[in-house]
Tab-separated table of C-alpha atoms in Angstrom:
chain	number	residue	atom	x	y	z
E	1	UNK	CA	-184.040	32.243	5.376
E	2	UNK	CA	-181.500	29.131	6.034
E	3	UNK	CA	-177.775	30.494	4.659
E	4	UNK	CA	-177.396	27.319	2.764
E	5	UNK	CA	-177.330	29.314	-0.105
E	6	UNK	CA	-173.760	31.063	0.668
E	7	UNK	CA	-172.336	27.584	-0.662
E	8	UNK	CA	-173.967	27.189	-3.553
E	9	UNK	CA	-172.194	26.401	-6.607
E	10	UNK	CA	-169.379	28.226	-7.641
E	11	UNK	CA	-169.999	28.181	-11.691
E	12	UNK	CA	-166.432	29.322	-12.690
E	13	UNK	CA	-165.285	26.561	-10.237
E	14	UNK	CA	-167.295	23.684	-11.719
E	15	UNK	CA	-166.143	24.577	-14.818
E	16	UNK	CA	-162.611	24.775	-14.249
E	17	UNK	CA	-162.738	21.593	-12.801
E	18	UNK	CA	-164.845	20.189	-15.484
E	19	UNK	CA	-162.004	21.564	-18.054
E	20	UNK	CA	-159.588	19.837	-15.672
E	21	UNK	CA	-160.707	16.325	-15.947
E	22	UNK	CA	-161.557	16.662	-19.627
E	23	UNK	CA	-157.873	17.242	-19.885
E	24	UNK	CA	-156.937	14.799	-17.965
E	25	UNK	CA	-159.105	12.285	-18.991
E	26	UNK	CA	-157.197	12.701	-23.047
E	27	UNK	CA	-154.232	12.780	-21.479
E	28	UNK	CA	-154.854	9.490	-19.405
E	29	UNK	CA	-155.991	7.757	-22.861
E	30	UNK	CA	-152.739	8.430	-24.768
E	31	UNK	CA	-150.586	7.388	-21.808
E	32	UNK	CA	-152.935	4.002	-21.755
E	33	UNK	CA	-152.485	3.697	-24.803
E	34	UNK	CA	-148.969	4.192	-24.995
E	35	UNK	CA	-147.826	2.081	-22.642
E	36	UNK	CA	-150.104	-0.619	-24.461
E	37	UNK	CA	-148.122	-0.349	-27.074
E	38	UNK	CA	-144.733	0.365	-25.793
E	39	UNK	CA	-144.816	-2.806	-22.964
E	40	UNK	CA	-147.548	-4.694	-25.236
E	41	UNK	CA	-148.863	-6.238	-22.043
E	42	UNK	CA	-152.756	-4.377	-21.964
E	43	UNK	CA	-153.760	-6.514	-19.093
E	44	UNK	CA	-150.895	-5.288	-16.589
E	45	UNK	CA	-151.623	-1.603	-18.291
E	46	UNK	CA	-155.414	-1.971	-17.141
E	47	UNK	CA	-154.825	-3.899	-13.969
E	48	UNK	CA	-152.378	-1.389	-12.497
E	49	UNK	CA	-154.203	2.043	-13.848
E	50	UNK	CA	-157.497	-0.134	-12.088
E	51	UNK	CA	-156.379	-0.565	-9.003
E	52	UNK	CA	-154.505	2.460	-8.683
E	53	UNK	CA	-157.458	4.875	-9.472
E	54	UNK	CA	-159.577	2.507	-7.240
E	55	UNK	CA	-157.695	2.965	-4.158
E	56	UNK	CA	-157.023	6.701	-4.373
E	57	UNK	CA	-160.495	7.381	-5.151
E	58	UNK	CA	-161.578	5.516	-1.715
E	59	UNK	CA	-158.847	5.388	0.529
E	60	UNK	CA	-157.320	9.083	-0.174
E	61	UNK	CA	-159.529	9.758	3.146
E	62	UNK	CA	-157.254	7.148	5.335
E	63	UNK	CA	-153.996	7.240	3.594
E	64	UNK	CA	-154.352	11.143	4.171
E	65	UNK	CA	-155.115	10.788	8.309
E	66	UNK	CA	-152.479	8.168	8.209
E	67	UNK	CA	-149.593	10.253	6.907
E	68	UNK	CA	-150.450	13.195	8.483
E	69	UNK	CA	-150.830	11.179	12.071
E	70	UNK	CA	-154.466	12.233	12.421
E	71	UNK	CA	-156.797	10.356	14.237
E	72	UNK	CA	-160.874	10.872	14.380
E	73	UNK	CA	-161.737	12.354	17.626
E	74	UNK	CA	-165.283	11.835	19.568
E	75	UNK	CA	-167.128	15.192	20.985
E	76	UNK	CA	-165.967	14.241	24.621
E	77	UNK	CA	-162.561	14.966	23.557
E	78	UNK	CA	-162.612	17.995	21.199
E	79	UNK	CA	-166.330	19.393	22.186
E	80	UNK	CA	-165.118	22.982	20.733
E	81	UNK	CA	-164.324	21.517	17.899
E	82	UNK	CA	-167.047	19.931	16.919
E	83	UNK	CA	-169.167	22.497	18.287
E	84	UNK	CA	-167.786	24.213	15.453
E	85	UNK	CA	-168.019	21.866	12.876
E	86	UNK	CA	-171.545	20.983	14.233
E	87	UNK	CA	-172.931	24.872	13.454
E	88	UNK	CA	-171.317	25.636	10.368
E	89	UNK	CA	-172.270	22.611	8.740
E	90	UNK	CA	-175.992	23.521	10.233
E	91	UNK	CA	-175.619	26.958	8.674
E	92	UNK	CA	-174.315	25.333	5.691
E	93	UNK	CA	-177.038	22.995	5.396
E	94	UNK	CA	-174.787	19.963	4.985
E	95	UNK	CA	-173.179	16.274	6.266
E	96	UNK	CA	-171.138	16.375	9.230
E	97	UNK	CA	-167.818	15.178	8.321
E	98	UNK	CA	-165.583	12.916	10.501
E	99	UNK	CA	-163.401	15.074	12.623
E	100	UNK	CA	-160.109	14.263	13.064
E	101	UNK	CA	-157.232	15.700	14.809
E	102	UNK	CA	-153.623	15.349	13.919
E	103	UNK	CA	-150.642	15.771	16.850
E	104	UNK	CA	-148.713	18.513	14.835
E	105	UNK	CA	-147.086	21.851	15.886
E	106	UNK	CA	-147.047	22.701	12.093
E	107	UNK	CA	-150.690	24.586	12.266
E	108	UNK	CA	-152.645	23.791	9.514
E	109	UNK	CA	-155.905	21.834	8.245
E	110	UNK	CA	-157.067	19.613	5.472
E	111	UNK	CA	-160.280	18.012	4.089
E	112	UNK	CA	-160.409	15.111	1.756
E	113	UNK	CA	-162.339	12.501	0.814
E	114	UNK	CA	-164.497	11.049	-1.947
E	115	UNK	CA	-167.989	12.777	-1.548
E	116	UNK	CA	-170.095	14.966	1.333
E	117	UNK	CA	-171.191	12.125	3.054
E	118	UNK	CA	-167.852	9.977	3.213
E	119	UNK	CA	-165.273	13.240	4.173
E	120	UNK	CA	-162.878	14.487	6.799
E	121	UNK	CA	-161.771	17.180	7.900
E	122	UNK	CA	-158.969	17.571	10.247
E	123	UNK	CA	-156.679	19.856	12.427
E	124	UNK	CA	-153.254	19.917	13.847
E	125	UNK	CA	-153.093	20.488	17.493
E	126	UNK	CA	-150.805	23.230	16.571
E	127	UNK	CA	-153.580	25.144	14.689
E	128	UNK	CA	-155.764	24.667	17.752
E	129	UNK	CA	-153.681	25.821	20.443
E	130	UNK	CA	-152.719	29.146	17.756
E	131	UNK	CA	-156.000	30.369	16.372
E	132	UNK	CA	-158.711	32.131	18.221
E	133	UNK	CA	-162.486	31.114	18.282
E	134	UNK	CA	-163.309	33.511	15.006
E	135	UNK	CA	-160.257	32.574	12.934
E	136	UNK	CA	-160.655	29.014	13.584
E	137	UNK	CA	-164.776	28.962	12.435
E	138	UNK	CA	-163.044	30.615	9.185
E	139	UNK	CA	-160.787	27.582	8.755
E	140	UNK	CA	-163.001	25.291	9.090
E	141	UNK	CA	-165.552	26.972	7.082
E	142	UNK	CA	-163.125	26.929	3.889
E	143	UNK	CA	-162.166	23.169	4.592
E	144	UNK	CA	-165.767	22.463	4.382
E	145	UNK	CA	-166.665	24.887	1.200
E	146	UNK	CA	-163.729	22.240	-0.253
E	147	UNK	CA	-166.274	19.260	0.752
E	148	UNK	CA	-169.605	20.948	-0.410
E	149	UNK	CA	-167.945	22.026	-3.615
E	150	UNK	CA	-166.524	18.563	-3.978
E	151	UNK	CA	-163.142	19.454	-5.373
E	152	UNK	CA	-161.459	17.234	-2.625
E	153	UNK	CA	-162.439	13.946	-4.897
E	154	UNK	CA	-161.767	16.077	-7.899
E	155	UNK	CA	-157.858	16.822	-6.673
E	156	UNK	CA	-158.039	13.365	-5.653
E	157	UNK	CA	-158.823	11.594	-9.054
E	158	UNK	CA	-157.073	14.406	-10.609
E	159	UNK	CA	-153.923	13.512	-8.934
E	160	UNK	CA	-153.880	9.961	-9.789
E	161	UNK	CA	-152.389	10.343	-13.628
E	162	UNK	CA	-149.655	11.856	-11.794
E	163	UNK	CA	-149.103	8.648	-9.355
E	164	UNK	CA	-149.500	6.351	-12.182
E	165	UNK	CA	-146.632	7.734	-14.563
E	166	UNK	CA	-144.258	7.700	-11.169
E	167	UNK	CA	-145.231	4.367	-10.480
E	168	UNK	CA	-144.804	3.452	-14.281
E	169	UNK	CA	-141.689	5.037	-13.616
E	170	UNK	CA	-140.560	3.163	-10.549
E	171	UNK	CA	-141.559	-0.032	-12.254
E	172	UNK	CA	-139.911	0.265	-15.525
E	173	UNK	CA	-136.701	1.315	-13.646
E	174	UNK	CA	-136.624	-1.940	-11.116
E	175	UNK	CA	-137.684	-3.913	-13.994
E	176	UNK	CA	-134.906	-3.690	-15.352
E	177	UNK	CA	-132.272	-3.129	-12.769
E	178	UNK	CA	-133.297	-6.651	-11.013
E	179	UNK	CA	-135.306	-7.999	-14.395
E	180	UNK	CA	-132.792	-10.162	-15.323
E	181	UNK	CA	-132.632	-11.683	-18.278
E	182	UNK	CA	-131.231	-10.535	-21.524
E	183	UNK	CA	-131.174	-6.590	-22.469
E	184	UNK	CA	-130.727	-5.975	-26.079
E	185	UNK	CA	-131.350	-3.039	-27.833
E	186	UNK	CA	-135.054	-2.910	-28.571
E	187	UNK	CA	-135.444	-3.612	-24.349
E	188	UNK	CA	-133.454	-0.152	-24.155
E	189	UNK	CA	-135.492	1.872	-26.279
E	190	UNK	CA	-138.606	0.841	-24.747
E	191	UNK	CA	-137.984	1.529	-21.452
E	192	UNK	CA	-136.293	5.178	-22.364
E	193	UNK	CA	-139.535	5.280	-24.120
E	194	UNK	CA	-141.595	4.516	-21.126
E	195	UNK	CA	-139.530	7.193	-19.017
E	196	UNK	CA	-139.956	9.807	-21.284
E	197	UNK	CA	-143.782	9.075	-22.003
E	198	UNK	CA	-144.270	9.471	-17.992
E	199	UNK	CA	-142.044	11.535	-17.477
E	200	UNK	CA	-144.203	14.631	-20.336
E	201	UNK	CA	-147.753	12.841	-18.334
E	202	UNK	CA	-146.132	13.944	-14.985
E	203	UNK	CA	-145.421	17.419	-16.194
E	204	UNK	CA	-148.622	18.116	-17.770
E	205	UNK	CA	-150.716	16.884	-15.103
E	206	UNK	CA	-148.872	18.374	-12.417
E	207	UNK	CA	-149.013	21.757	-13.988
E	208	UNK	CA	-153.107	21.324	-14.317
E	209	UNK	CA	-153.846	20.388	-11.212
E	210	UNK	CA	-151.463	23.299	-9.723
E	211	UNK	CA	-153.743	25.737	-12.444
E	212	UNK	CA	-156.708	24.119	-10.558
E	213	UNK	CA	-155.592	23.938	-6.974
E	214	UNK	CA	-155.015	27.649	-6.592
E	215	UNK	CA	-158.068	28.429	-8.250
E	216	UNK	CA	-159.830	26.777	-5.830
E	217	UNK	CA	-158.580	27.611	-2.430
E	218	UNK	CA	-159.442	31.085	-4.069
E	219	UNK	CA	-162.922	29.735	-4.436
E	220	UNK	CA	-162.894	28.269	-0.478
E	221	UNK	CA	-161.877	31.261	0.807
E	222	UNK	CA	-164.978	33.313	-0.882
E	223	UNK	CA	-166.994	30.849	0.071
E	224	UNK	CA	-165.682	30.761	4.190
E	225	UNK	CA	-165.858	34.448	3.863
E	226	UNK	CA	-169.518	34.564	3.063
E	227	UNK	CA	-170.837	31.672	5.328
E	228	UNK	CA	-169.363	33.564	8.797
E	229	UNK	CA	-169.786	36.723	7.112
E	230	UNK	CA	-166.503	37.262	8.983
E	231	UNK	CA	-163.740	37.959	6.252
E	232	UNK	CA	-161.214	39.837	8.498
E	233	UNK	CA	-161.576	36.561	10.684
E	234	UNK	CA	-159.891	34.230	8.077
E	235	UNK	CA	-157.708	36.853	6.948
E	236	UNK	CA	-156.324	36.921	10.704
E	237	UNK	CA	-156.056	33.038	10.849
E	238	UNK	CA	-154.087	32.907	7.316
E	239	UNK	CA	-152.096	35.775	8.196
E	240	UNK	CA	-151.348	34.292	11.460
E	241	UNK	CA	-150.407	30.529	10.549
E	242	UNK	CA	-148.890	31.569	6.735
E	243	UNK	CA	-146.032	33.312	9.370
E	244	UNK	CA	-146.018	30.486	12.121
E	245	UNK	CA	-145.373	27.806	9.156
E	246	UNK	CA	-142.206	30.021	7.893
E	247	UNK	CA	-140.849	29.293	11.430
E	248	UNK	CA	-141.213	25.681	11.904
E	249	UNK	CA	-138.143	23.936	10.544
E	250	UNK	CA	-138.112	22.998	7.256
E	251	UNK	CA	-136.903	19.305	8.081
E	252	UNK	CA	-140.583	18.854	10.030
E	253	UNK	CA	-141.905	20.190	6.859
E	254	UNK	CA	-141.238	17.641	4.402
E	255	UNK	CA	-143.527	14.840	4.849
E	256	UNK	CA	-146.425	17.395	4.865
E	257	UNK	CA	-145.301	18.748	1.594
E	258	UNK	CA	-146.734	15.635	-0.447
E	259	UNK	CA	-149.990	16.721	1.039
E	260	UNK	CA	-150.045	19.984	0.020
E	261	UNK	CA	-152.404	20.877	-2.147
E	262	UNK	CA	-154.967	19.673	0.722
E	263	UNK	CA	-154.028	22.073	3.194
E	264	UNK	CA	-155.629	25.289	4.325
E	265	UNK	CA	-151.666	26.895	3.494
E	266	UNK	CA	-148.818	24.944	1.840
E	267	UNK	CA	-146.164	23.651	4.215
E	268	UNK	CA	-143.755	25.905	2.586
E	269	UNK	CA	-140.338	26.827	4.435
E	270	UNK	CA	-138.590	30.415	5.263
E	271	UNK	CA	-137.301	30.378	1.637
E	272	UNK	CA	-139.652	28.814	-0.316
E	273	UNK	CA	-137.803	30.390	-3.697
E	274	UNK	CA	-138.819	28.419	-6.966
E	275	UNK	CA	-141.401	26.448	-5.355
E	276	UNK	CA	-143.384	29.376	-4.466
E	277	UNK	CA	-143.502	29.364	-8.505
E	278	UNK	CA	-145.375	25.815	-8.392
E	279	UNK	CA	-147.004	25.890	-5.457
E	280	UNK	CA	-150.731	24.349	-5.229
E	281	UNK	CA	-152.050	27.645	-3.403
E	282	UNK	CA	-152.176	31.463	-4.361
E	283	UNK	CA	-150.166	34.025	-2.510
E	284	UNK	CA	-150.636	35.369	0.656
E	285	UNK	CA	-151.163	38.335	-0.879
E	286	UNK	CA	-153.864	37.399	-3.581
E	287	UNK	CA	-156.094	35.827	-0.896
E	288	UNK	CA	-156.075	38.660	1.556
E	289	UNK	CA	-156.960	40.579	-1.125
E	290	UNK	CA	-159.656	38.775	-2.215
E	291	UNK	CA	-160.798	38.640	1.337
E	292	UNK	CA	-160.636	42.529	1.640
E	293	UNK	CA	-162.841	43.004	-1.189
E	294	UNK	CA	-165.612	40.814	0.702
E	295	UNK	CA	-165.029	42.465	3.750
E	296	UNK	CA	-165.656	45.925	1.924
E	297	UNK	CA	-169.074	44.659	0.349
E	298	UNK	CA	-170.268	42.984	3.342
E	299	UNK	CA	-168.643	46.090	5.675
E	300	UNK	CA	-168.019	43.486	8.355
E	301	UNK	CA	-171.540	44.497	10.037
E	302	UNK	CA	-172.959	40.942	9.957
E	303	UNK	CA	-171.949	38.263	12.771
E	304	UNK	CA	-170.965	34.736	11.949
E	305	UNK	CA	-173.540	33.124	10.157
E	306	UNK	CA	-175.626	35.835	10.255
E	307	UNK	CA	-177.455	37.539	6.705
């Protein structure tokens, strides 16, 4: 029997990420609405919300490899790679994504994009030249249970409220720093207003997408586990690059830390401190854990793939 089945549908995930968007979504309305009200211009409201939601939901694919300097790679290049990619997604009975390789030491990994047929998934060289053959099929294997499960475009759309209010934010702010014009009292009050009203839509979407976002790496890690049947395997490859990414200087850290609550491990420094708190992924110690459960039921007798 095809192992298709080992990425099924996670129930508890769906519905998490059903709750999620429902949130979201009343959330989304009221700030709408607000800012209707508060800059009583509903065609700029619309327009902006529009085109913001529109490009993250089909660009977040590019604007991801272009951040993180990845670029798609051909089989002649990177045939382990996609030899790879090319079984597991056999096993997995679904789409090849595009494969793309970024030109990083920080070793890491990161899917994204809209739906199963339109996704990426993608590598740092560093994570290559680190991981052996076993702990990388595990890495890949939970970037892909991300893409079957489709809670790459759900972070995606998700993560847009949060986008919006900072570009409300930004705009409100240069408005009227290079507005012109005159700035009586009423101008004051609405643009504290519109700060504050972002400002509480920021907060309450970053904290349930950060609820979500550990849940499901949780949720890609089962998931990896079961499809190798290999659960010491991608307990070896988080062990292994959670400690290399504590080494790599915090300064080459920061433009990967927008991107987050894509990776395969946050790009989280030697002290992470508070942001550990807040961070889009559970502790090291919570998915090993997890994956020594699995490891116990399956009693690592089955080989990758295998029943």
């Amino acid at each position: 029997m095809q192992m298709h089945s080992r990425f099924r549908s996670d129930r508890r995930l769906t519905t998490r990420m059903g709750i999620t968007l429902f949130l979201l979504g009343l959330v989304y309305v009221g700030f709408v609405a607000a800012l209707i009200v508060l800059l009583k211009s509903w065609v700029l409201v619309v327009l902006v919300a529009a085109a913001v939601l529109g490009a993250q939901y089909w660009f977040s694919d590019r604007v991801a490899l272009f951040a993180m300097r990845g670029r798609v790679v051909e089989r002649e290049e990177f045939p382990e790679l996609h030899g790879v990619v090319d079984r597991l997604c056999a096993i997995a009975d679904m789409p090849k994504p595009v494969v793309a390789v970024s030109d990083m030491d920080m070793p890491n990994a990161f899917a994204t994009g809209r739906n199963p047929d339109h996704a990426v998934v993608c590598v740092t060289t560093g994570l290559l030249r680190r991981l052996e053959p076993a702990e990388l099929e595990g890495v890949l294997a939970h970037e892909l249970s991300h893409v079957a499960h489709k809670d790459v475009a759900v972070i995606t759309v998700a993560s847009f409220l949060g986008v919006l209010a900072g570009l409300i934010v930004r705009f409100a702010f240069y408005s009227q720093l290079f507005g012109g014009g005159r700035r009586d009292q009423n101008t004051a009050v609405v643009f504290a207003a519109v700060m504050g009203v972002s400002a509480a839509v920021y907060a309450l979407s970053f904290l349930l997408i950060r609820s979500l976002s550990r849940y499901r790496e949780l949720a890609a890690d089962r998931a990896a586990a079961l499809l190798t049947g290999r659960p010491s395997a991608l307990a070896s490859a988080l062990t292994k690059v959670s400690g290399d990414i504590a080494r790599i200087p915090t300064k080459d850290l920061r433009t990967a830390q927008a991107f987050n609550a894509f990776y395969f491990t946050p790009a989280l420094g030697r002290e992470p401190g508070v942001a550990r708190l807040f961070s889009t992924h559970p502790s090291l110690e919570q998915r090993l854990d997890q994956l020594g459960r699995i490891s116990a039921e399956l009693g690592e007798a089955t080989a990758p793939g295998g029943v």
